[in-house]
Short mmCIF file of C-alpha atoms in Angstrom, two decimals:
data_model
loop_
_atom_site.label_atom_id
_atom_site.label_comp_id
_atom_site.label_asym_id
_atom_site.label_seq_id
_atom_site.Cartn_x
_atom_site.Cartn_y
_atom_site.Cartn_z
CA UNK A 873 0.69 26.13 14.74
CA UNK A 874 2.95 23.69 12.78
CA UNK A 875 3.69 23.94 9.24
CA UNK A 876 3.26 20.61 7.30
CA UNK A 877 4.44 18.98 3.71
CA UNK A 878 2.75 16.40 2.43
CA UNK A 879 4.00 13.87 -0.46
CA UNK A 880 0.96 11.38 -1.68
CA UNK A 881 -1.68 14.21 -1.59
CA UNK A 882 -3.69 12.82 -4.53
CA UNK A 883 -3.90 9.55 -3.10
CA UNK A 884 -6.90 7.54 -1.51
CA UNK A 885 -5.39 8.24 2.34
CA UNK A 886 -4.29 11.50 1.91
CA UNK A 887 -7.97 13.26 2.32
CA UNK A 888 -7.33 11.91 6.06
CA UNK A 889 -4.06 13.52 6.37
CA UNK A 890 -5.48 16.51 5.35
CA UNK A 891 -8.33 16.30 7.66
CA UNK A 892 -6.21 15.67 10.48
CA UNK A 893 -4.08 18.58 9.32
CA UNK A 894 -6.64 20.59 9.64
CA UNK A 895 -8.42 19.52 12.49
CA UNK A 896 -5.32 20.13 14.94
CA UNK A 897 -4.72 23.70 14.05
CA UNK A 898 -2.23 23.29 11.64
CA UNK A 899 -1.28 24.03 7.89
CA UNK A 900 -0.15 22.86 4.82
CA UNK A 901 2.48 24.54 3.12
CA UNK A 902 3.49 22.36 0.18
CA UNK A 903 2.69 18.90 -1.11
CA UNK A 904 4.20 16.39 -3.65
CA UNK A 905 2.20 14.10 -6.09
CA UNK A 906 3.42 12.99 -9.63
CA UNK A 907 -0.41 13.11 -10.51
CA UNK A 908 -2.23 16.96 -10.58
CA UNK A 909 -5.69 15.90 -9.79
CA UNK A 910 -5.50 17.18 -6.48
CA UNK A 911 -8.17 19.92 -6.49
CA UNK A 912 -9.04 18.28 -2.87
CA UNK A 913 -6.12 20.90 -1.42
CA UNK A 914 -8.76 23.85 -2.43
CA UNK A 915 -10.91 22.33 0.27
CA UNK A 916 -8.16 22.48 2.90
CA UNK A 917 -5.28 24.10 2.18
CA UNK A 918 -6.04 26.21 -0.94
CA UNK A 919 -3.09 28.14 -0.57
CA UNK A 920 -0.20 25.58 -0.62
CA UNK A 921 2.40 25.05 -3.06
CA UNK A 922 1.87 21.80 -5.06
CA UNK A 923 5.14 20.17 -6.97
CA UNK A 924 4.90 16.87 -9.20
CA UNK A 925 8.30 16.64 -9.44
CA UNK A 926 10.24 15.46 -6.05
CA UNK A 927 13.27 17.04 -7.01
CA UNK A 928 11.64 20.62 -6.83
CA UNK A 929 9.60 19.75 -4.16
CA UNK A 930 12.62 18.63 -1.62
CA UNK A 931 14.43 22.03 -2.99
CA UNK A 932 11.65 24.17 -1.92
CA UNK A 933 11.57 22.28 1.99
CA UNK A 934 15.60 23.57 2.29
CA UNK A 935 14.07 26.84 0.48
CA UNK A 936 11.95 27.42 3.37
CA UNK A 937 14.18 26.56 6.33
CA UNK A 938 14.54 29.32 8.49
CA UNK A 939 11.66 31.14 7.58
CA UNK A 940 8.54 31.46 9.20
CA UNK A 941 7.01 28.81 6.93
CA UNK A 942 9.71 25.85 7.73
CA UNK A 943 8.15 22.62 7.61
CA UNK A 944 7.86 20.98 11.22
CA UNK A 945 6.49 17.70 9.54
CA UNK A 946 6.38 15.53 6.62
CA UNK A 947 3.55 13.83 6.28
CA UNK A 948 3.64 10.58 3.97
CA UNK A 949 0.58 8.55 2.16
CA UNK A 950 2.58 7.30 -1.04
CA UNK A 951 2.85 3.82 -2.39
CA UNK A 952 4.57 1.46 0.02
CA UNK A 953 7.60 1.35 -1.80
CA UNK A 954 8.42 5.00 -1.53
CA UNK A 955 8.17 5.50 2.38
CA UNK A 956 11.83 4.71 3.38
CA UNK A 957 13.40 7.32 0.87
CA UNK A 958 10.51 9.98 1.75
CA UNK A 959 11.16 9.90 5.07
CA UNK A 960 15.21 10.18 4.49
CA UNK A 961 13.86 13.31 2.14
CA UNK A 962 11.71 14.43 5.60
CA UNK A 963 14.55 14.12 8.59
CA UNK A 964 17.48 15.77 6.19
CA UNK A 965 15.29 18.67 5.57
CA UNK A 966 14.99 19.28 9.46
CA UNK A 967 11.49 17.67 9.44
CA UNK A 968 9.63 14.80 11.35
CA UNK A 969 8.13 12.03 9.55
CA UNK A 970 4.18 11.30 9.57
CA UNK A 971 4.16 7.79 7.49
CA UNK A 972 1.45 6.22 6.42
CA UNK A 973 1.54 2.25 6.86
CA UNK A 974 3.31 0.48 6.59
CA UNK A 975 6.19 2.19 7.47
CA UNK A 976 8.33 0.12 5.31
CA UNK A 977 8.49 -3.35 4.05
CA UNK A 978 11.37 -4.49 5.68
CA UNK A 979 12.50 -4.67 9.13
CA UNK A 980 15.82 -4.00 8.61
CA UNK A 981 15.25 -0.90 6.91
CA UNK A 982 13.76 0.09 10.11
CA UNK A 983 17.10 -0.24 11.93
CA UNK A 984 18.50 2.11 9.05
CA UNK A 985 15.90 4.60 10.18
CA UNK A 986 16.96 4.89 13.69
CA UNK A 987 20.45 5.27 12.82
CA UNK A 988 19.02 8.72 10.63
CA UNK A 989 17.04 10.06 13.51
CA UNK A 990 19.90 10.09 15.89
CA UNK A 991 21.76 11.40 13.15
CA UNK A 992 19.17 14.28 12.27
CA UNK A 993 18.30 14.54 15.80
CA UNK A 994 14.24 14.00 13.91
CA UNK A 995 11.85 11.37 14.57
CA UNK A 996 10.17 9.25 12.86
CA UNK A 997 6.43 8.25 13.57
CA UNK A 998 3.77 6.32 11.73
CA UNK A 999 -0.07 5.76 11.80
CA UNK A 1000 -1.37 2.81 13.94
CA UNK A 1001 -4.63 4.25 14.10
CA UNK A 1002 -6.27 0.85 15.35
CA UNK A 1003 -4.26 1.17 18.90
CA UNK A 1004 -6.65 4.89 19.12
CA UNK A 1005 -10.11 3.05 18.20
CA UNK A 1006 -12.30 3.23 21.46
CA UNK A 1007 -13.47 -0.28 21.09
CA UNK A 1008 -9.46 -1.64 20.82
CA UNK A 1009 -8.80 0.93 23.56
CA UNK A 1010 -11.67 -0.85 26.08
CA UNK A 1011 -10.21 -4.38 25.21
CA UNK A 1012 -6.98 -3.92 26.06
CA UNK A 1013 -7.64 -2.10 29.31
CA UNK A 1014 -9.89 -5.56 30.33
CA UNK A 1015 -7.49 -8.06 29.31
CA UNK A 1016 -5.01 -5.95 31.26
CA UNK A 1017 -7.24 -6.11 34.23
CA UNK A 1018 -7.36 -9.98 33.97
CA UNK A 1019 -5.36 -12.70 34.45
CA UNK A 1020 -2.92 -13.11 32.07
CA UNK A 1021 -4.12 -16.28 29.84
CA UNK A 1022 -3.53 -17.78 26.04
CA UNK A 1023 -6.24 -16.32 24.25
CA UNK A 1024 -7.59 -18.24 20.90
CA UNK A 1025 -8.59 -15.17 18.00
CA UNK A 1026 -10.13 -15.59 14.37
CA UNK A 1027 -9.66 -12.79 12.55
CA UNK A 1028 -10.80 -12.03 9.38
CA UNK A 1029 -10.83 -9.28 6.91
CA UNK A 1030 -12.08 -9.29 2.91
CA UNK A 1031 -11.74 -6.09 1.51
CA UNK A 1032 -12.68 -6.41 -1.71
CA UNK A 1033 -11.31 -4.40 -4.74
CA UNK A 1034 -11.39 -4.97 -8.91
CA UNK A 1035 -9.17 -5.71 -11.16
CA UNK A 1036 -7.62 -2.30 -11.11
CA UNK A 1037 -5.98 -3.51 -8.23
CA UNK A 1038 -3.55 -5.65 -9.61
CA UNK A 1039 -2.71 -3.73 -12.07
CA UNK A 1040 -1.29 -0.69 -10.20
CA UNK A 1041 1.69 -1.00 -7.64
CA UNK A 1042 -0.30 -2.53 -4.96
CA UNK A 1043 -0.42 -6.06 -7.22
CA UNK A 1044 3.23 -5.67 -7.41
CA UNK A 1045 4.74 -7.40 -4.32
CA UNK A 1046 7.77 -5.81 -4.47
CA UNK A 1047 5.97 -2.56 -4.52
CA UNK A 1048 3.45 -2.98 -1.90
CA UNK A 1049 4.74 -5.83 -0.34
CA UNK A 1050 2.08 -8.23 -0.72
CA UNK A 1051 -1.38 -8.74 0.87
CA UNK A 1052 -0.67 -9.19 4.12
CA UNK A 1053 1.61 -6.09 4.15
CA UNK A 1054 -0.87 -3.80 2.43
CA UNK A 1055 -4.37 -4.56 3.81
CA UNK A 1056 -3.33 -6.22 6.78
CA UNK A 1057 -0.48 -4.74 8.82
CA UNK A 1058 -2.71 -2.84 11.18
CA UNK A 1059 -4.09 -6.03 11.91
CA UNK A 1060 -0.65 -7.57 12.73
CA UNK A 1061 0.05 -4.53 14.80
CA UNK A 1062 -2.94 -4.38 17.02
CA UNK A 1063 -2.94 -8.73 17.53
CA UNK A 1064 1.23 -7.74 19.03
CA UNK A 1065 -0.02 -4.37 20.57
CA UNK A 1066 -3.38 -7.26 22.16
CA UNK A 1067 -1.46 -10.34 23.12
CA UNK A 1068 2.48 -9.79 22.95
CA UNK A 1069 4.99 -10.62 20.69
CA UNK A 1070 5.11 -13.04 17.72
CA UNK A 1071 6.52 -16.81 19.08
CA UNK A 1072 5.93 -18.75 15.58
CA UNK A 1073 4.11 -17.99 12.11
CA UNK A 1074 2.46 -20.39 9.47
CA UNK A 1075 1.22 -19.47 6.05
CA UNK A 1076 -1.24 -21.66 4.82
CA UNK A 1077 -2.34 -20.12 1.30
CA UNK A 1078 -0.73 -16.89 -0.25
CA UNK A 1079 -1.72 -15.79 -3.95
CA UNK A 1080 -3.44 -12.48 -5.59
CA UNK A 1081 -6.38 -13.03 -3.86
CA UNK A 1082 -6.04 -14.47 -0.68
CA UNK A 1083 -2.98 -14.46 2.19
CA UNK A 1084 -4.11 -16.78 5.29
CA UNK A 1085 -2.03 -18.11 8.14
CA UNK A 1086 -1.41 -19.35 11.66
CA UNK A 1087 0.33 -16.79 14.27
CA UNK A 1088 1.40 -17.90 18.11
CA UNK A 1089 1.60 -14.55 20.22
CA UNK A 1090 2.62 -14.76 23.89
CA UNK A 1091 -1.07 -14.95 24.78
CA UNK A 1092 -2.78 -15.69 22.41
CA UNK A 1093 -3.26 -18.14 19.21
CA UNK A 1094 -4.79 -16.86 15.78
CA UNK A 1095 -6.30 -17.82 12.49
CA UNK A 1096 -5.87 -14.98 10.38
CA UNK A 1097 -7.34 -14.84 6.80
CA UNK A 1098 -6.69 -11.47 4.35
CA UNK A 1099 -8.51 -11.11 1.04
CA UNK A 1100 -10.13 -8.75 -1.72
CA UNK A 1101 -12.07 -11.19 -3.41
CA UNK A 1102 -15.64 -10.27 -2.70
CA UNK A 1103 -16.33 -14.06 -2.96
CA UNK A 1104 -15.38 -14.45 0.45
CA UNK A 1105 -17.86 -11.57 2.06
CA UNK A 1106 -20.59 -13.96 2.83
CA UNK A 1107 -23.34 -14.20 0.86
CA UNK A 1108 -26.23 -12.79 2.83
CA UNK A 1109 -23.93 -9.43 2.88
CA UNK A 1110 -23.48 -9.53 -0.48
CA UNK A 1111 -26.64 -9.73 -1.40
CA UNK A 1112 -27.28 -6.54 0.62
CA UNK A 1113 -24.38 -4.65 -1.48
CA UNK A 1114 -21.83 -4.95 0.95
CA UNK A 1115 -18.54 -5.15 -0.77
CA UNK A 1116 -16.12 -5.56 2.98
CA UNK A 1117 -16.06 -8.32 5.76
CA UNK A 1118 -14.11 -7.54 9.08
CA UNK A 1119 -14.48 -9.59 11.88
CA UNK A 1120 -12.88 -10.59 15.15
CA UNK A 1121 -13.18 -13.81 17.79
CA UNK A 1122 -11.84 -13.42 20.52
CA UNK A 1123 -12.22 -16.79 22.90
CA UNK A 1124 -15.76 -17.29 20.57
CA UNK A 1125 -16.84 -13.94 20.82
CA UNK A 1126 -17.68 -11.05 18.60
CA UNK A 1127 -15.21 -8.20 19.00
CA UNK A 1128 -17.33 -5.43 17.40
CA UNK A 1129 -14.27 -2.90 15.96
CA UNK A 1130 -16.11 -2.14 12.47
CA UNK A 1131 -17.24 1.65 13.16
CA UNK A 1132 -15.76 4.55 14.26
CA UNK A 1133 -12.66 4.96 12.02
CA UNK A 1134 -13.08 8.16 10.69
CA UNK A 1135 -11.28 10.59 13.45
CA UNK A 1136 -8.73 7.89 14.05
CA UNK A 1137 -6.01 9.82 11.89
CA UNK A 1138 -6.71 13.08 13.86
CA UNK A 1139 -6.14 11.27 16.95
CA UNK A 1140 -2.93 9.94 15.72
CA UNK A 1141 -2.12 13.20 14.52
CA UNK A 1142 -2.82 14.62 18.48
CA UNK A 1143 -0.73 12.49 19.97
CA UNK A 1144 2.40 12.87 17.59
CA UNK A 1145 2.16 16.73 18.09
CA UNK A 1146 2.16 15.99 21.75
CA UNK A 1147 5.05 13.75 22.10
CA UNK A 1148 3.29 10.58 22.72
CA UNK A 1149 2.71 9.07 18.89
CA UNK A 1150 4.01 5.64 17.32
CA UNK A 1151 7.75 4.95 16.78
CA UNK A 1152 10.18 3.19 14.73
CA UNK A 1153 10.32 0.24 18.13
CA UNK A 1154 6.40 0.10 17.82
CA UNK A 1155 6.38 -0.74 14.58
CA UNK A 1156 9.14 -3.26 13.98
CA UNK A 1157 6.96 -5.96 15.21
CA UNK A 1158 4.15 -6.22 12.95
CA UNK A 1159 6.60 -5.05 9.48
CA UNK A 1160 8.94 -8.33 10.65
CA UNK A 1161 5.90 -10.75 10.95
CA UNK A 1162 4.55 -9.75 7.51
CA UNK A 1163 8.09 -9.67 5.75
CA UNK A 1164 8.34 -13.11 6.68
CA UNK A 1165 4.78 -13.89 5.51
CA UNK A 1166 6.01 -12.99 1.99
CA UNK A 1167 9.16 -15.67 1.97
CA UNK A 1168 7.74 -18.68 4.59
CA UNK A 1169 6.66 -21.74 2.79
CA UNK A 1170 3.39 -22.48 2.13
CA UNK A 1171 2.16 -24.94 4.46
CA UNK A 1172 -0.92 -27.64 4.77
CA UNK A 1173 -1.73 -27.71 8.70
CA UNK A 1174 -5.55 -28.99 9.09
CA UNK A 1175 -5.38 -28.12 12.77
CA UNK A 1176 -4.92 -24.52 12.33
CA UNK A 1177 -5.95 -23.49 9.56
CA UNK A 1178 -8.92 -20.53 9.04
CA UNK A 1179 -12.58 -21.79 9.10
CA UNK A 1180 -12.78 -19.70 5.48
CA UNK A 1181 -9.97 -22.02 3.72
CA UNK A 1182 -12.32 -25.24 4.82
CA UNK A 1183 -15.26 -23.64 3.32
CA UNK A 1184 -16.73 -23.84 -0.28
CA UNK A 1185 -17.11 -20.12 -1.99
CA UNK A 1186 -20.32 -19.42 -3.31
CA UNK A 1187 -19.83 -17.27 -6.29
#
C-alpha cells in the first residue's frame, strides 16, 4: 500500500483522484485546499489530515518522512497555474508527482522538470487518461495494423459552462492558459499519441468562447474547434437538455469515444504504480502545440477552416 497527499482536494477533478486512490489499494494521508468544503474526504479517506495553508501542509510531508506514513505520491488537481511549483513541493519532499492536466502551460517549464527529477532521483507523471479509453485503445491498434497513410480528422468539442467560468481562474489566460489549454489538451495529446507529431499549426478564431484551428500531424490533417458556448451544441441536442458536444471524423467517419470515462483515472493511476504511466517526454508535445495556440496570429484560411466557423449559430 502507498501513502498519498493530495493538493486540489475540493476541486471538481479531485473526487476522481480520490476514487482512483481508493480503488488501487491505497491511502490518503493528507491533502491541501485553500477552500474547507471538502467533506467528500469522509467518504474516502475520513481519517486524513486536511491543511488550507500550503506552508503547513509541505511541513507536515518532511514531518512524516521516515515514518511509516511517508508520502510515496503527490497527487495534483489544482488550477493550472499552480502545477509546476506543486510538483517542485512533491519531488523535494521525496515524493512522485500525480498531475492533473495539463501538466504545465509551458514547454519549457517542462525541461525545468526533468532537470528536478534527476536531481530528486523522483518522477514526474501526469493524467492522459484518453490514451487508456478502450475505444482510443482499439483505434490505434488498427491504424497500426494498416498502412501508414495521411489521415483527414474533424474534431470537435463544446463543453459548455456559465458565466461563472470566466470569472474564476480558468477565464484568466495566464492562469489556465486559455481554451485550448484547459478543455482541450487531452485532445491535442491523443491527435500526437493517433497520428505523430505536430508539422504546422493555424489558429483561425481564438476569444472567450471559442479557440478553432488547423493542425498538420505526420499522418494526419485536422480541423479542430474548442468551445463552452452551448450555442454551438446543435440544436436538436439542445433541445433534449444536452449541455456537451464531442465528436470525432476520422476519414468521414464517426469515431464513437463519448462513454466510458469514468474508470479512466484508476487506470492511469494502475499503470503509474506499476512503472508504466505518462512522463514529462509524453507530454511535451501536446503543452508545446497549445502554448503556441495562445501567441500564433489569428488567421483567415477558407480551405481549412472547421465546418462550425462556416455555419450560422442558432441561438
Amino acid at each position: 500500500m502507498k501513502n498519498f497527499a493530495m493538493t486540489g482536494v475540493a476541486g471538481y477533478i479531485a473526487p476522481r483522484h480520490l476514487k482512483a486512490i481508493k480503488d488501487t489499494g491505497n491511502t490518503l494521508v493528507a491533502a491541501l485546499d485553500p477552500f474547507d468544503s471538502v467533506g467528500i474526504m469522509d467518504s474516502y479517506f475520513p481519517e486524513a489530515e486536511f491543511f488550507t495553508q500550503p506552508e503547513l501542509f509541505e511541513q507536515y510531508l518532511y514531518d512524516l518522512k521516515g515514518t511509516d506514513k511517508q508520502v510515496d505520491y503527490v497527487s495534483i488537481a489544482t488550477p493550472n497555474y499552480l502545477h509546476a511549483s506543486h510538483i517542485h513541493m512533491a519531488l523535494r519532499a521525496g515524493a512522485d508527482a500525480i498531475c492533473e492536466k495539463p501538466l504545465v502551460l509551458n514547454p519549457e517549464e517542462i525541461l525545468r522538470l526533468k532537470d528536478l527529477e534527476a536531481e530528486t532521483g523522483r518522477r514526474v507523471w501526469t493524467v492522459l487518461q484518453l490514451r487508456t479509453h478502450e475505444a482510443l485503445l482499439k483505434l490505434k491498434q488498427q491504424l497500426e495494423g494498416q498502412s501508414p497513410k495521411v489521415r483527414t480528422i474533424d474534431l470537435t468539442y463544446v463543453t459548455s459552462r456559465g458565466t461563472w467560468y470566466h470569472r474564476s481562474w480558468k477565464g484568466k489566460v495566464e492562469q489556465s492558459g486559455g481554451l485550448a489549454t484547459n478543455i482541450g489538451v487531452h485532445f491535442f495529446d491523443m491527435l500526437v499519441w493517433l497520428f505523430g507529431r505536430v508539422q504546422h499549426l493555424e489558429v483561425h478564431r481564438r476569444d472567450d468562447t471559442v479557440v478553432a484551428g488547423y493542425l498538420e500531424l505526420e499522418w494526419a490533417r485536422v480541423r479542430w474547434f474548442l468551445s463552452i458556448d452551448v450555442n454551438y451544441v446543435p440544436l436538436s441536442l439542445r433541445e433534449q437538455g444536452r449541455r456537451t458536444f464531442r465528436s470525432m471524423l476520422l476519414d468521414g467517419q464517426e469515431i464513437e469515444f463519448s462513454e466510458g470515462f469514468t474508470e479512466l483515472h484508476t487506470r492511469v493511476y494502475e499503470r503509474t504504480l506499476a512503472g508504466q504511466g505518462f512522463g514529462l517526454d509524453d507530454t511535451y508535445e501536446a503543452i508545446a502545440a497549445v502554448a503556441k495556440i495562445r501567441t500564433l496570429p489569428v488567421v483567415d484560411n477558407q480551405m481549412t477552416k472547421h465546418p462550425f466557423l462556416l455555419r450560422e449559430v442558432i441561438r
